[in-house]
Short mmCIF file of C-alpha atoms in Angstrom, two decimals:
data_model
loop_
_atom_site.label_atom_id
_atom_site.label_comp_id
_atom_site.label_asym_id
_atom_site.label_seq_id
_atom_site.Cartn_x
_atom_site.Cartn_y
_atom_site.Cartn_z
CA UNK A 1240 0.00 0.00 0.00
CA UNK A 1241 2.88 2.63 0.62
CA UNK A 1242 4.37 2.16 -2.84
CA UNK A 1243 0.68 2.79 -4.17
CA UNK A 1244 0.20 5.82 -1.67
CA UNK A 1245 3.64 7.17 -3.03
CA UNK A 1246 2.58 6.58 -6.99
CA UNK A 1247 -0.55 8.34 -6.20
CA UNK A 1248 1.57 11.16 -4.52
CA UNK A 1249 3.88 11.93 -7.26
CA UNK A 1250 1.44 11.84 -9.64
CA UNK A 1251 -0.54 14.68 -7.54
CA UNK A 1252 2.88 16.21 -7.72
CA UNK A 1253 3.32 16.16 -11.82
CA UNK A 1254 -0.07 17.27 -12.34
CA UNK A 1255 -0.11 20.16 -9.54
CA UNK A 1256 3.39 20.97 -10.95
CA UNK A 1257 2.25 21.31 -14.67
CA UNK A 1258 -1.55 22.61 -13.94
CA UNK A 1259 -0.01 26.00 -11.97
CA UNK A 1260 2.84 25.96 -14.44
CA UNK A 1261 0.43 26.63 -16.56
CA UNK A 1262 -1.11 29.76 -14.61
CA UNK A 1263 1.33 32.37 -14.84
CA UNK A 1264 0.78 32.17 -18.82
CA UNK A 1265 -2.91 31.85 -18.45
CA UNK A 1266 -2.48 35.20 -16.21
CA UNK A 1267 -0.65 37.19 -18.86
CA UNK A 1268 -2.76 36.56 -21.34
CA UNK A 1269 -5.84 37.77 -19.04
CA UNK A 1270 -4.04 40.69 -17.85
CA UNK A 1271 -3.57 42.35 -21.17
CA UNK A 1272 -7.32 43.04 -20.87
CA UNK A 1273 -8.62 42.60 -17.49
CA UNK A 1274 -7.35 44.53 -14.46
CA UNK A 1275 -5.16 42.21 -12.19
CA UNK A 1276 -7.54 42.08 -9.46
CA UNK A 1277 -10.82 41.89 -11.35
CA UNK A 1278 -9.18 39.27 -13.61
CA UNK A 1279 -8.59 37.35 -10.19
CA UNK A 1280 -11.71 37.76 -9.09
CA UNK A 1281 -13.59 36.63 -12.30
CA UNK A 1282 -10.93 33.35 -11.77
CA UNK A 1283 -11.55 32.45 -8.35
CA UNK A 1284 -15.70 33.23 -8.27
CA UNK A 1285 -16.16 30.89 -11.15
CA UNK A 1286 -14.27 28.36 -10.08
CA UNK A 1287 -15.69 28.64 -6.90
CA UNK A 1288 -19.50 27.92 -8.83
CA UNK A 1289 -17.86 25.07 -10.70
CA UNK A 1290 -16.96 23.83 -7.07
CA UNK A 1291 -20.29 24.64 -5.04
CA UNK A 1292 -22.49 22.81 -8.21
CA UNK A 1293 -20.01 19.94 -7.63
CA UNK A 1294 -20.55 19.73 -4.21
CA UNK A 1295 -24.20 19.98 -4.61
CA UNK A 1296 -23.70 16.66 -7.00
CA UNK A 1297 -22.07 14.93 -5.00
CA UNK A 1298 -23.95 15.65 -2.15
CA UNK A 1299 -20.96 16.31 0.04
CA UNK A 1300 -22.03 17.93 3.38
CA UNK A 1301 -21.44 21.73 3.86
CA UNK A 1302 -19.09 21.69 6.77
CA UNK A 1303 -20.24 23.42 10.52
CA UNK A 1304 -18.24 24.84 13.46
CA UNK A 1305 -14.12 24.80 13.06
CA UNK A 1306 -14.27 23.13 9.92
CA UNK A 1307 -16.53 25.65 8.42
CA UNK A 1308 -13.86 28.61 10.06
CA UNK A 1309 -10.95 26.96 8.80
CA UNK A 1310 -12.19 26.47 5.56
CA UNK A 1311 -12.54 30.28 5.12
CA UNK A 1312 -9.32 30.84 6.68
CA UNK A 1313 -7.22 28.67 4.51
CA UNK A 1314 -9.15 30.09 1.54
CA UNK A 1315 -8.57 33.88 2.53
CA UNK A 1316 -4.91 33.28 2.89
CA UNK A 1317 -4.33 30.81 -0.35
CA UNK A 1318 -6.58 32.29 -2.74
CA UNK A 1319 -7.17 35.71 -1.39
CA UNK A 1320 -4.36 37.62 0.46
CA UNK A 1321 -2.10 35.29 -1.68
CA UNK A 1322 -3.03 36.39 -5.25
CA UNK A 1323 -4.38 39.64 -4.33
CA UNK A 1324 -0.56 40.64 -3.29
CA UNK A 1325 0.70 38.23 -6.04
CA UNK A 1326 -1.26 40.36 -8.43
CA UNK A 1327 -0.21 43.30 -7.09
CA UNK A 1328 3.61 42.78 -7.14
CA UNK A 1329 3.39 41.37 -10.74
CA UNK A 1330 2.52 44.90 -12.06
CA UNK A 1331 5.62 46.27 -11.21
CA UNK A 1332 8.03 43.29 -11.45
CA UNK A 1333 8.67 40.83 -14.18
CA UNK A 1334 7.22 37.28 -13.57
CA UNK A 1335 10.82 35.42 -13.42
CA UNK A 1336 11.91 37.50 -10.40
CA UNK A 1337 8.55 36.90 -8.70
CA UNK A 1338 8.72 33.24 -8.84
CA UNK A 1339 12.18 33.44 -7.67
CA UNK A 1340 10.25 34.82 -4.64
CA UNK A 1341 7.77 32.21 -5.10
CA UNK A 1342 10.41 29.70 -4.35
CA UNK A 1343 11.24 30.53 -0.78
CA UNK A 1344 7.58 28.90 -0.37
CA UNK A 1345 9.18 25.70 0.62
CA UNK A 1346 11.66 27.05 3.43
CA UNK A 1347 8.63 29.63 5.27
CA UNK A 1348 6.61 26.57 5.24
CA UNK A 1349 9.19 24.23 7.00
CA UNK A 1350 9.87 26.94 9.54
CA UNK A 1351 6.50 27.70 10.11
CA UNK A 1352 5.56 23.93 10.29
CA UNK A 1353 8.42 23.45 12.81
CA UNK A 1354 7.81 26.69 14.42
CA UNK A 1355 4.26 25.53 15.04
CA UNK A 1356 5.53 22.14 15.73
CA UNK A 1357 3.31 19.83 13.31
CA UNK A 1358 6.97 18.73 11.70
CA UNK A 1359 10.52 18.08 12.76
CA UNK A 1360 13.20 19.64 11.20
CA UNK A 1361 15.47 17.51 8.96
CA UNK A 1362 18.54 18.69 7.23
CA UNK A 1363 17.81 17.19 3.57
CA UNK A 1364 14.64 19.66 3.65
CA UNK A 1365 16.99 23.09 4.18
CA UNK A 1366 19.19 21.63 1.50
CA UNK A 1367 17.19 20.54 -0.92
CA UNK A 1368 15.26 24.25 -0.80
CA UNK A 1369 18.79 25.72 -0.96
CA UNK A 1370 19.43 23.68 -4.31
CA UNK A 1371 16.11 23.97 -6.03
CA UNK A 1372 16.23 27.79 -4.67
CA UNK A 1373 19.63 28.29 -6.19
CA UNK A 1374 18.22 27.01 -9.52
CA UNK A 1375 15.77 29.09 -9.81
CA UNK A 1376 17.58 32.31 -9.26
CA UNK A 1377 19.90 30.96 -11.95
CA UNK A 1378 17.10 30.60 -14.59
CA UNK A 1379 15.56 34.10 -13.46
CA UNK A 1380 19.08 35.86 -12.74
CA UNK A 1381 18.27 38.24 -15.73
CA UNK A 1382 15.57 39.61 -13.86
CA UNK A 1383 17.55 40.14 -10.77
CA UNK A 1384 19.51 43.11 -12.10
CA UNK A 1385 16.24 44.95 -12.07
CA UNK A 1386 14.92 47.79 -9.86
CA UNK A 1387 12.34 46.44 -7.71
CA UNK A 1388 9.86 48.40 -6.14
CA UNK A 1389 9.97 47.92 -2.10
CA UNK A 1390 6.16 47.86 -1.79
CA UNK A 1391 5.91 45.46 -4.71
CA UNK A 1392 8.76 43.25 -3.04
CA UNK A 1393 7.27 43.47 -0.08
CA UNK A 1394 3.86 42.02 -1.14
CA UNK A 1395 5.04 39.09 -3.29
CA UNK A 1396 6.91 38.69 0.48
CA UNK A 1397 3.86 38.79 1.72
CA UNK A 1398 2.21 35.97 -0.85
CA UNK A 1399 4.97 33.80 0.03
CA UNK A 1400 4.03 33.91 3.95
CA UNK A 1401 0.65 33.60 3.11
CA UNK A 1402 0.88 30.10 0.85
CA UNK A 1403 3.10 29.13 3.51
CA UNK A 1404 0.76 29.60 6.18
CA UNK A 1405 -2.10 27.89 4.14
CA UNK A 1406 -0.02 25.11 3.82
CA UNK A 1407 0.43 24.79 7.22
CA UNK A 1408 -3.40 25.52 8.41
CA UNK A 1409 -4.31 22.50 5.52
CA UNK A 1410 -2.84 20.17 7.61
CA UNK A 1411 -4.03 20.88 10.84
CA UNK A 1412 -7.69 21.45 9.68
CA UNK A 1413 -10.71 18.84 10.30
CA UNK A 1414 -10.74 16.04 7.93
CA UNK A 1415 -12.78 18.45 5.16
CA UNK A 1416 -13.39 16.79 1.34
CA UNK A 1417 -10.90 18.49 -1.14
CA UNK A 1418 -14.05 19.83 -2.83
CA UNK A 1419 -15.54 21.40 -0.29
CA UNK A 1420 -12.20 22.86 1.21
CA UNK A 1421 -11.69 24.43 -1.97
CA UNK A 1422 -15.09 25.76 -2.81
CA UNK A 1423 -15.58 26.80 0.82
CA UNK A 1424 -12.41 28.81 0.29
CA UNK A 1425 -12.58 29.91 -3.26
CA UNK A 1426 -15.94 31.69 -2.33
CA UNK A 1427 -14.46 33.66 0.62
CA UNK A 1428 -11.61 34.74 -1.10
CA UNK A 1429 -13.76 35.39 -4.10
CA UNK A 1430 -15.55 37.94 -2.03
CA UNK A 1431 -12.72 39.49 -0.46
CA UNK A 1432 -10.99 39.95 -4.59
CA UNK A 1433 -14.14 41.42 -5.42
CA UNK A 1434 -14.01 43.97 -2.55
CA UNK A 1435 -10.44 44.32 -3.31
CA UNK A 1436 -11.01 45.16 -7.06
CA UNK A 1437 -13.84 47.61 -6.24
CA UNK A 1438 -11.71 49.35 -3.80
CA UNK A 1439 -8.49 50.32 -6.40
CA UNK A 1440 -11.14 50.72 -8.86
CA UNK A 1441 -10.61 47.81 -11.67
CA UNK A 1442 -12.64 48.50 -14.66
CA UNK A 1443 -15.32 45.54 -14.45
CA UNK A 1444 -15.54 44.50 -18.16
CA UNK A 1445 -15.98 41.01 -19.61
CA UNK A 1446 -13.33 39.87 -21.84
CA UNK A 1447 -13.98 40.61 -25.38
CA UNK A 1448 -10.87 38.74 -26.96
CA UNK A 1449 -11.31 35.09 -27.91
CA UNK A 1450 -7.67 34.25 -26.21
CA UNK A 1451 -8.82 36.34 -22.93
CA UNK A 1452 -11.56 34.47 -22.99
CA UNK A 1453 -9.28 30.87 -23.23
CA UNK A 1454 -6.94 31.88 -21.00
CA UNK A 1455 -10.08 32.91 -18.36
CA UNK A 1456 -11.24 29.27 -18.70
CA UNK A 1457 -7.97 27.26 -18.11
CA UNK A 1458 -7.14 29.50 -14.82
CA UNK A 1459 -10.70 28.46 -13.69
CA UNK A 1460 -10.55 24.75 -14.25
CA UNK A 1461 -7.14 23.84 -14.72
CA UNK A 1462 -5.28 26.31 -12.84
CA UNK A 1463 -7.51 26.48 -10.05
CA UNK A 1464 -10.16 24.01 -9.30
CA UNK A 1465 -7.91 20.85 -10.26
CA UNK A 1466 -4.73 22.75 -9.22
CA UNK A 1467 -5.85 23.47 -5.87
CA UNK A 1468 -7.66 19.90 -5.27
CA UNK A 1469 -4.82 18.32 -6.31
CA UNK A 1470 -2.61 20.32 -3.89
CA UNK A 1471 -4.84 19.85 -1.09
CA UNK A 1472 -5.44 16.05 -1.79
CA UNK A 1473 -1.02 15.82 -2.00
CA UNK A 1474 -0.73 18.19 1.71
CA UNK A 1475 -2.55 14.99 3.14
CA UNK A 1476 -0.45 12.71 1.76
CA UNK A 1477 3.21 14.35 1.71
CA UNK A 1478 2.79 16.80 4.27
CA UNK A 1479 3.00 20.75 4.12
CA UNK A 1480 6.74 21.23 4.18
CA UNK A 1481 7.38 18.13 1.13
CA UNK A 1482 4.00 19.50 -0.44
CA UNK A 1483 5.56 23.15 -0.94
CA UNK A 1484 8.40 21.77 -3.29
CA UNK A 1485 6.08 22.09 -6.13
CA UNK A 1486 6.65 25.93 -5.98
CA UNK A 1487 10.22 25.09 -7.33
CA UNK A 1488 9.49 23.02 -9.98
CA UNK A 1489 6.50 25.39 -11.23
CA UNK A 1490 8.55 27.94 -12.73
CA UNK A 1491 10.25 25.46 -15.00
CA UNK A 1492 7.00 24.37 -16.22
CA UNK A 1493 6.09 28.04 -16.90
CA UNK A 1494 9.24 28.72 -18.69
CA UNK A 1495 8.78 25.93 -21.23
CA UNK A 1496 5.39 26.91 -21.96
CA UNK A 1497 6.07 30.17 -21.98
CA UNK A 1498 8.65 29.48 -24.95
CA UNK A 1499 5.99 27.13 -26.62
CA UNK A 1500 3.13 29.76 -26.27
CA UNK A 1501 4.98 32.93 -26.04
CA UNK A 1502 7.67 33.16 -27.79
CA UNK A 1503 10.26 33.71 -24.93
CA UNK A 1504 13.60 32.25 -25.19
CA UNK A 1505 14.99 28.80 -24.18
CA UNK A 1506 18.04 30.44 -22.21
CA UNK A 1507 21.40 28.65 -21.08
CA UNK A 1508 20.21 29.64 -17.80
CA UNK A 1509 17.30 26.94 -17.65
CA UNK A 1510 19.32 24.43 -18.55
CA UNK A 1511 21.76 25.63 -15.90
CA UNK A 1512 19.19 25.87 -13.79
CA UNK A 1513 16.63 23.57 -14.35
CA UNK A 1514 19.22 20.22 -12.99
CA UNK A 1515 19.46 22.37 -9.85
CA UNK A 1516 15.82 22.41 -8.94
CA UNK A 1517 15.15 19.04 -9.74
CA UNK A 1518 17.87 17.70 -7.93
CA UNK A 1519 17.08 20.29 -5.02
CA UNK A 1520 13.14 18.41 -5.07
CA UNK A 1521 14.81 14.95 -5.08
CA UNK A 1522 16.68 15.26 -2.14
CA UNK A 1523 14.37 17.29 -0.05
CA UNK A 1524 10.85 15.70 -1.46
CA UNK A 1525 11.63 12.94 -3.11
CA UNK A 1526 14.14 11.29 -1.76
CA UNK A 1527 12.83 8.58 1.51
CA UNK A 1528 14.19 9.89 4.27
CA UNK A 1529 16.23 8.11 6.22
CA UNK A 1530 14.84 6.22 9.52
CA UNK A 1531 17.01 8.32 11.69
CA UNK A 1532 15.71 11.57 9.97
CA UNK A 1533 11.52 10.50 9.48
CA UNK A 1534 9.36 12.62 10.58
CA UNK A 1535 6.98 11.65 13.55
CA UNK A 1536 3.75 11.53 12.06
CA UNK A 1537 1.12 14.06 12.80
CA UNK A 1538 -1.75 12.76 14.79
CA UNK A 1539 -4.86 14.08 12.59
#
């Protein structure tokens, strides 16, 4: 059963890792017509629908009490503070340097999740986010010459604590259906977007291009209601600290489809870099740990 449980992970991994890959793409496309935070919100309240009309067909119980609180928490951290400072930053700072950012994900988590003591620390995890970090600042090290805004690097900061956190709260939430985690949280932070975009005063227009239009659709079902299952589904299994390692293997995915659909450059830095994440998820994901190193498990 644990090699099944661990082919079943990875493959939760892959598909998490290639669905948000997808997303930053999907997000440039949108925001050459929609506002950032109106585009968000259109994202997150119709996947939210898609999730609530799911629920309703499969009849999965609404949940009550701390269930119902944590649900809204996690979601108002992982789909609202986080993309509503992730959109933010990404107005004023090119995409590669924000998911070099994006990549500390991995170490906040760990030291929140041993901070907060629902893991123990193990060496392999610091250096395997020190590898797969390094990597990425090697395939984004063009963008690291820029000027960056404080405020803007201070709120992708601020993303970066708040997936962390989210991680963390996943795991130590009542047993809660994917599904209905999700939906649950999509609609809150649906809400607060929507409140968000009214307040810097987004245009509210509906798309009028036919590619707006395609990218709006794969950020709702592929970028965010199987993304964010997935993800959820793989915290359960993995963990938060081993979950967060997709954040480094992400921006290789949206690197090679940015080539394919964009037209950006295959760069000697990716293939510099690209060996140091993966080896970087390996040994601090990947890799079983060894019986002196495992992890007590968390009581759930």
């Amino acid at each position: 059963m644990r090699g099944v449980s661990d082919r079943v992970g990875l493959a939760l991994f892959v598909g998490v890792s290639i669905f948000a890959g997808g997303n930053a793409v999907g997000i440039r496309f949108s925001n050459r017509e929609l506002d950032p935070l109106w585009g968000a919100s259109l994202r997150f309240g119709a996947a939210a629908l898609l999730l609530m009309a799911l629920m309703s067909a499969r009849r999965l119980p609404m949940p009550h009490g701390r269930a119902l609180a944590g649900a809204i928490a996690f979601g108002l951290l992982n789909f609202g503070v986080t993309f509503s400072l992730a959109y933010y930053a990404l107005v004023y700072i090119h995409a590669g340097l924000g998911q070099t950012i994006l990549s500390m994900v991995p170490l906040v988590t760990l030291l929140l999740s041993v901070g907060q003591r629902q893991e123990q620390f193990r060496p392999a995890l610091l250096v395997g986010v020190l590898f797969a970090a390094a990597g990425v600042a090697v395939i984004s090290q063009a963008p690291l010459r820029e000027a960056v805004p404080l405020l803007a690097l201070l709120a992708v900061l601020g993303a970066v604590m708040a997936f962390a956190e989210a991680a963390v709260l996943a795991h130590r939430l009542p047993r809660i259906h994917p599904i209905t985690l999700n939906a649950v949280g999509m609609t809150a932070a649906a809400i607060a977007l929507f409140a968000a975009s009214f307040t810097v005063g987004d245009r509210w227009e509906l798309p009028r291009l036919a590619e707006t239009w395609w990218a709006l659709a794969y950020l709702v079902f592929a970028g965010s209601v199987l993304t964010f299952v997935f993800y959820v589904l793989l915290i359960g299994r993995w963990g938060a600290s081993r979950t967060s390692y997709v954040f480094v293997v992400i921006p290789v995915v949206t690197i090679m489809l940015s080539a394919w659909l964009d037209d950006e450059p295959l760069t000697w830095s990716l293939l510099l870099g690209a060996p140091l994440i993966l080896f970087g998820v390996y040994l601090g994901a990947l890799r079983p740990p060894r019986r002196r190193d495992a992890p007590t498990p968390t009581v759930r």
